[in-house]
Short mmCIF file of C-alpha atoms in Angstrom, two decimals:
data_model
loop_
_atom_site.label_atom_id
_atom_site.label_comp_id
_atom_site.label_asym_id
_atom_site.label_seq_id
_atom_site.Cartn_x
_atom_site.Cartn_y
_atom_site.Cartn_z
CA UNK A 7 57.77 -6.75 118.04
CA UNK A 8 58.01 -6.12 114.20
CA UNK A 9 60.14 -7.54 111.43
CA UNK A 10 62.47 -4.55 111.49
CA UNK A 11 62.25 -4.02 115.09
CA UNK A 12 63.29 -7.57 115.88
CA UNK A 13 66.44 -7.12 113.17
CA UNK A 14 67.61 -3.99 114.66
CA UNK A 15 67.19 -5.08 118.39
CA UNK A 16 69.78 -8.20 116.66
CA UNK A 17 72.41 -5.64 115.29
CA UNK A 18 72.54 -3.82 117.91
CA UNK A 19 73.17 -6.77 120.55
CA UNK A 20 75.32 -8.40 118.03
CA UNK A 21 77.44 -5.03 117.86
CA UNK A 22 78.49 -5.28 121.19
CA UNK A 23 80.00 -8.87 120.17
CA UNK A 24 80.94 -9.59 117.03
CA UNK A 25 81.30 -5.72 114.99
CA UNK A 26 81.94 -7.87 111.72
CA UNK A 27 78.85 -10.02 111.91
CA UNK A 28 76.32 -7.09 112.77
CA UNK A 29 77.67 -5.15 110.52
CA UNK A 30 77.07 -7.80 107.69
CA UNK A 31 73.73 -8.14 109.23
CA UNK A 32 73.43 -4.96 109.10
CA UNK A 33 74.30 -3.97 105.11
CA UNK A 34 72.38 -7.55 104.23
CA UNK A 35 68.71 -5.72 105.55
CA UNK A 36 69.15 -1.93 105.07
CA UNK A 37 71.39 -1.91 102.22
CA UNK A 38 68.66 -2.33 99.09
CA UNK A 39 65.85 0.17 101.16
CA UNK A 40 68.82 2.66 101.82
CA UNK A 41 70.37 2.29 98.17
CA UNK A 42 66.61 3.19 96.22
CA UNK A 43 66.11 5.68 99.27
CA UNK A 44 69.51 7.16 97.93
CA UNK A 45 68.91 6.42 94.38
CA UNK A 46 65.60 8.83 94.57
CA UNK A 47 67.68 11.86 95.55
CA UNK A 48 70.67 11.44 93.71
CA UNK A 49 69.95 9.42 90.88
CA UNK A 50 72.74 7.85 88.93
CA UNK A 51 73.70 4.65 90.23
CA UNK A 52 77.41 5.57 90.32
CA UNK A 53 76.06 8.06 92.97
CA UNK A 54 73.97 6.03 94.87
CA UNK A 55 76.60 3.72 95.27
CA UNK A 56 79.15 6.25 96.49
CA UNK A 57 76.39 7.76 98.99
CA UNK A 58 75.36 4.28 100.21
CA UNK A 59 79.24 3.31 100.56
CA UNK A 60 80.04 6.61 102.72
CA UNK A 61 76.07 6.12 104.86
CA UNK A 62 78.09 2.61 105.73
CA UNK A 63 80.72 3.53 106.80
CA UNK A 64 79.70 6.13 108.61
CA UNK A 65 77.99 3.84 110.26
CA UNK A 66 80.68 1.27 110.78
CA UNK A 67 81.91 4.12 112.79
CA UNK A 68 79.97 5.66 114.17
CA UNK A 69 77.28 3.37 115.57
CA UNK A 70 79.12 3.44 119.21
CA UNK A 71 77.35 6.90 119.58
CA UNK A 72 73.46 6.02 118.42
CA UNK A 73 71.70 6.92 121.62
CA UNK A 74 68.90 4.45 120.98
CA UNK A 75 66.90 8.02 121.59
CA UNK A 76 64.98 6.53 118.44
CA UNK A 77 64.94 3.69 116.20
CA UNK A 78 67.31 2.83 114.52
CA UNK A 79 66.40 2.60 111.38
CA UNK A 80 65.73 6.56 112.17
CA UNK A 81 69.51 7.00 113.07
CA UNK A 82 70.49 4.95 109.60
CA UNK A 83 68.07 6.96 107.26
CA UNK A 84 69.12 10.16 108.97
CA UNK A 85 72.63 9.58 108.14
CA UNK A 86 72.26 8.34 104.65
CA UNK A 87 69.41 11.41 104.04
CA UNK A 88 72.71 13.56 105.63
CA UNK A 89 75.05 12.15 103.03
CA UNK A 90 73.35 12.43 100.11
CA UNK A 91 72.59 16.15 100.63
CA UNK A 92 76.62 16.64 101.22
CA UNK A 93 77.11 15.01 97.94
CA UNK A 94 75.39 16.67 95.95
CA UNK A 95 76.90 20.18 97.54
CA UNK A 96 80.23 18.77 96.87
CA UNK A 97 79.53 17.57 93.09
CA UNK A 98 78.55 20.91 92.73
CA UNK A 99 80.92 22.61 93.95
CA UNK A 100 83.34 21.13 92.05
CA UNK A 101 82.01 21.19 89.03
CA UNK A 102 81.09 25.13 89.73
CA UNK A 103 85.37 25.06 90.18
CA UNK A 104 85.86 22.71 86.81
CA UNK A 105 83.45 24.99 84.82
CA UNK A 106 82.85 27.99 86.22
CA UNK A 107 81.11 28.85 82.71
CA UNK A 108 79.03 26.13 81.93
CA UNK A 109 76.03 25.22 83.67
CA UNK A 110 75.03 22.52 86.18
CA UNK A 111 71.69 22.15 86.01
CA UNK A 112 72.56 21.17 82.30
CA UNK A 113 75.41 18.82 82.99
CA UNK A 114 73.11 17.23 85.93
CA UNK A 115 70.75 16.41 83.39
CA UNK A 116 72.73 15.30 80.83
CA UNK A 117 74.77 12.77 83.34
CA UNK A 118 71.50 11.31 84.78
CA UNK A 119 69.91 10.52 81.29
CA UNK A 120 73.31 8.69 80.52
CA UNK A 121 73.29 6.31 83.23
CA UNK A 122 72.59 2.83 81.82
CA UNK A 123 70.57 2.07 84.65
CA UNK A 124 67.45 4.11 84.63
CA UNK A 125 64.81 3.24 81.95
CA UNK A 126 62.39 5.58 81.44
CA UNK A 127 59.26 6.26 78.69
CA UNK A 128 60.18 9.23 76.36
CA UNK A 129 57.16 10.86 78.33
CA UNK A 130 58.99 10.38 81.19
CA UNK A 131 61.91 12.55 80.24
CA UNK A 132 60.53 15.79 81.27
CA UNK A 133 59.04 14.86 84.73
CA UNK A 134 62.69 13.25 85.62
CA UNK A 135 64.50 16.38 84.60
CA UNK A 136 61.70 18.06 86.88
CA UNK A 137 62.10 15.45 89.92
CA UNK A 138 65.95 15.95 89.20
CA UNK A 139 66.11 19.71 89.52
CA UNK A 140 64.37 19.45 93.01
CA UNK A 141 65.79 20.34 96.00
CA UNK A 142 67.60 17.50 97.79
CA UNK A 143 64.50 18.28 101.04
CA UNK A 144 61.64 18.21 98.80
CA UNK A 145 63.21 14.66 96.64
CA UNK A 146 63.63 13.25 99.86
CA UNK A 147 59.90 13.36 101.35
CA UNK A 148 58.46 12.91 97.89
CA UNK A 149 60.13 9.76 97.40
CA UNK A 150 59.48 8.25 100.65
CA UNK A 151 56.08 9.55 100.53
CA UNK A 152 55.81 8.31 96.36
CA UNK A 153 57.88 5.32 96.44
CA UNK A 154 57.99 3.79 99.71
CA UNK A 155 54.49 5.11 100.99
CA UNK A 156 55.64 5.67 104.28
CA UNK A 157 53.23 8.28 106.39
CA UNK A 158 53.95 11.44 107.33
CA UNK A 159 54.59 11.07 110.47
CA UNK A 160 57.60 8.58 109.56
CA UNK A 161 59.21 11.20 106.82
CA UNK A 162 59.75 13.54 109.73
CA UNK A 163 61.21 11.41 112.25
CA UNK A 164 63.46 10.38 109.45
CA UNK A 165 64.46 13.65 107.90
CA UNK A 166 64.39 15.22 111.42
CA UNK A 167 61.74 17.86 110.19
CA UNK A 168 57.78 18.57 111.37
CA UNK A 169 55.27 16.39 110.48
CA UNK A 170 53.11 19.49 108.89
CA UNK A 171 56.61 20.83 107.13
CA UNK A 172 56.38 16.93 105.55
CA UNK A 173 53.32 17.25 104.32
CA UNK A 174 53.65 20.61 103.33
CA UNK A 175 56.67 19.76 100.90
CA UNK A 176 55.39 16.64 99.47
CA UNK A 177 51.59 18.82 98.15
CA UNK A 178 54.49 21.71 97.36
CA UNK A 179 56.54 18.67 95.35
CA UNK A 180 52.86 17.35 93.83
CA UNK A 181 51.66 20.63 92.88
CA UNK A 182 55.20 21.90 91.15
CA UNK A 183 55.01 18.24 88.75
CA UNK A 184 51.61 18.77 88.07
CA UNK A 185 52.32 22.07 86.69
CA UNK A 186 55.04 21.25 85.45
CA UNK A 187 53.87 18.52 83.10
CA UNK A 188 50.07 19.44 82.54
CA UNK A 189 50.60 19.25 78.89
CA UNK A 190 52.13 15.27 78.92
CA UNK A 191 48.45 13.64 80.43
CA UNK A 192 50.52 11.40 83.35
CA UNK A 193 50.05 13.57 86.57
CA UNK A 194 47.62 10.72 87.81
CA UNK A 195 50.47 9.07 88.46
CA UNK A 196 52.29 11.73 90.27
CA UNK A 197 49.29 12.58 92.51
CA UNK A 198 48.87 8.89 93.32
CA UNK A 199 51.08 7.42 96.49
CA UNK A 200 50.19 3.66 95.55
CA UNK A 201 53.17 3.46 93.25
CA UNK A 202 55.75 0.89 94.46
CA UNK A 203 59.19 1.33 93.91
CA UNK A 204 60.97 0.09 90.88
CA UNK A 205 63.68 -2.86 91.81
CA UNK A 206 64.57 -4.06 88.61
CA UNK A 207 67.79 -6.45 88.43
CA UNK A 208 69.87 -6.51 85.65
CA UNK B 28 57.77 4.91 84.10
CA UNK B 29 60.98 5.98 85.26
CA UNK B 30 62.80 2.09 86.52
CA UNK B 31 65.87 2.65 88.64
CA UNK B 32 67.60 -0.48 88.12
CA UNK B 33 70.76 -2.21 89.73
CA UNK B 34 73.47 -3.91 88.24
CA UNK B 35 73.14 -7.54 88.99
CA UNK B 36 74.78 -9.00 92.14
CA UNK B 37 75.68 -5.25 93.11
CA UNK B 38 74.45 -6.04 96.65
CA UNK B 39 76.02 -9.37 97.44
CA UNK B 40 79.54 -8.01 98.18
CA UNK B 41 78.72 -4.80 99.27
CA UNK B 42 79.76 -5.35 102.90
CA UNK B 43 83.05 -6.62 101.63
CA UNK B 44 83.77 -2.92 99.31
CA UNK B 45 82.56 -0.92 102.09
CA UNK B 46 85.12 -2.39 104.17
CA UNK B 47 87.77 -2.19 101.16
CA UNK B 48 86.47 1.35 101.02
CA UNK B 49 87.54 1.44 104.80
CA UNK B 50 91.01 -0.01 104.06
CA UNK B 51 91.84 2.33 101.30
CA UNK B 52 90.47 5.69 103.30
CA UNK B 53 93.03 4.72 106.25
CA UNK B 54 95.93 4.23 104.17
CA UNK B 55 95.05 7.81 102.28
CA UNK B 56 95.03 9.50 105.40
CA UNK B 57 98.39 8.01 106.61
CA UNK B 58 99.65 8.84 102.87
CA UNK B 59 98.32 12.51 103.60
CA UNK B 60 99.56 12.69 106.74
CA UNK B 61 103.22 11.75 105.89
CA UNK B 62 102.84 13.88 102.89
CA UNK B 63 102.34 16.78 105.13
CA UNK B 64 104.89 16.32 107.85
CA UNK B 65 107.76 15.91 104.97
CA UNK B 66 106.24 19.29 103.27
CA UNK B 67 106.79 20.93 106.75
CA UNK B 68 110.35 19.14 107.84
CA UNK B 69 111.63 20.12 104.24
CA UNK B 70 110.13 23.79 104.12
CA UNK B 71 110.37 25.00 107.28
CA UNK B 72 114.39 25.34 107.44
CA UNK B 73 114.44 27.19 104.27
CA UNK B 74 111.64 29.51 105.52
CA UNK B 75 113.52 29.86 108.42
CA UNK B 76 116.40 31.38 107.21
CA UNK B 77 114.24 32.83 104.28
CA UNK B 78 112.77 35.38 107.28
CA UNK B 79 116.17 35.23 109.71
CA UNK B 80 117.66 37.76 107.99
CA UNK B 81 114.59 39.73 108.28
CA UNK B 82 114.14 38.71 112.22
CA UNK B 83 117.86 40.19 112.68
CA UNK B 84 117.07 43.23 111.53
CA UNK B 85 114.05 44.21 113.53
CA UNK B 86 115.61 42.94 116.67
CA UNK B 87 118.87 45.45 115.59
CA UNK B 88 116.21 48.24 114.85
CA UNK B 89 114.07 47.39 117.99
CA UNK B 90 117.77 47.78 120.19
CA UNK B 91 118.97 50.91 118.54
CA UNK B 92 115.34 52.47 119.04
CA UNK B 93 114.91 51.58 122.77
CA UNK B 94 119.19 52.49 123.21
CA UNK B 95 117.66 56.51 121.87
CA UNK B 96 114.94 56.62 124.09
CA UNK B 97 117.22 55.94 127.06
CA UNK B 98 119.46 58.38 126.05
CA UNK B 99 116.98 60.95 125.20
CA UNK B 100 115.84 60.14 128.46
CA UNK B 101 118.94 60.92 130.05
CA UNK B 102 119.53 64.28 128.18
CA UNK B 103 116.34 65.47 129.41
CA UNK B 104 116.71 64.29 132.72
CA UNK B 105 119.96 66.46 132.75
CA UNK B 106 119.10 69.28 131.86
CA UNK B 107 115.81 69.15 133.91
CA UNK B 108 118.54 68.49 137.09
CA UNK B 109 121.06 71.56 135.75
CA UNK B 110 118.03 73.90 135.44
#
């Protein structure tokens, strides 16, 4: 039995115990792979922490129902992928309502380079307003095919999608960056999946 | 690179603001759900006798209208019986 096989096998016993303890298990192992996982499709950290907040509770209450159909892990990355994607429907909805003249593609942009917690190389600016701008699907499987290096076959179970629509995406995602930023010399970097994931502490 | 970074300590009392989170959700929905029962005890009498008036005089309109059919009813059947 794996690492993450053995903790989830623990929550879930413990859940039928002690909620409070599980649950703190729980947050205390999935919370920093959910939050970047999060962070990759919505950005800001003021997001990501609303997202990752709601993909908890959700969970607090609704973890009576998982099935254990798959693993859980599946079930928690499912819900948080489910979240995200109704945030960022909601934020713009309501900002079509606030300003129904302005645009928010523009606004997006502008809020993401103002969070004071994403550094980023000038050259970088361009191929983040790209990433940004993607559809919540395609960020999804290119960051946990990008970041987290998981394999295809993994992206589907956890966005609940075919392994050949995974792959499919993620060389639609490549291709669209590479065009996208031909001109700025750094689509080695996009093409290659050995790039870990930035956890920088402040 | 692009570095998504994280305040520091953000995740050591997460479990405790998810379940603050918790707290405060409940107590909104009670707050909403109050709200909406004393919207509906105050406005419904008013609506009530905003559309009584109304009520009154389509059940006055409905009476008088059936009240001429019968009669009509009875004229013809009259005359069909004198014929």
């Amino acid at each position: 039995m794996s690492e993450r096989q053995d903790i989830e096998a623990r929550v879930l016993s413990l859940w039928e115990e002690d909620r409070d303890s599980a649950f703190e298990l729980l947050v205390q192992h999935f919370a920093k792979p959910l939050y970047h996982f999060i962070r990759h499709i919505v950005h800001t950290h003021e997001d990501a922490d609303d997202v990752l907040q709601e993909t908890f509770l959700k969970l607090w209450k609704g973890l009576d129902n998982f099935r254990k159909e798959s693993a859980l892990s599946t079930f928690i990355y499912r819900i948080a992928y489910n979240e995200a994607i109704s945030f960022l429907r909601k934020q713009r909805r309501k900002f079509k309502i606030l300003h129904p003249f302005s645009n928010f593609e523009d606004w997006y942009i502008q809020r993401i380079q103002a969070d004071p917690y994403i550094d980023y190389d000038s050259a970088y600016k361009k191929i983040l307003q790209e990433i940004a701008l993607l559809p919540p699907r395609q960020k999804a499987v290119f960051s946990l095919r990008h970041f987290d290096g998981l394999p295809f076959k993994e992206i589907a179970v956890r966005l609940d999608i075919s392994e050949s629509t995974a792959r499919t995406t993620y060389h639609q995602v490549v291709n669209k960056l590479k065009s996208k930023i031909s001109g700025l010399n750094i689509h080695e970097q996009i093409a290659s999946k050995t790039t870990e994931p930035t956890k920088v502490e402040r | 690179m692009i570095h998504y970074t994280v305040p520091h300590g953000y995740f050591d009392d997460l479990p405790k603001r998810v379940k603050q989170r918790h707290k405060k959700k409940k107590v909104r929905s009670v707050m909403v759900a109050v709200a909406i029962a004393i919207a509906l005890i105050v406005s419904i009498p008013p609506l009530l006798d905003l559309i009584a008036p109304e009520l009154d005089g389509r059940q006055q309109a409905l009476e008088e209208y059936v009240l001429d059919e019968v009669e009509t009813d009875l004229v013809i059947e009259t005359l069909a019986f004198n014929q």
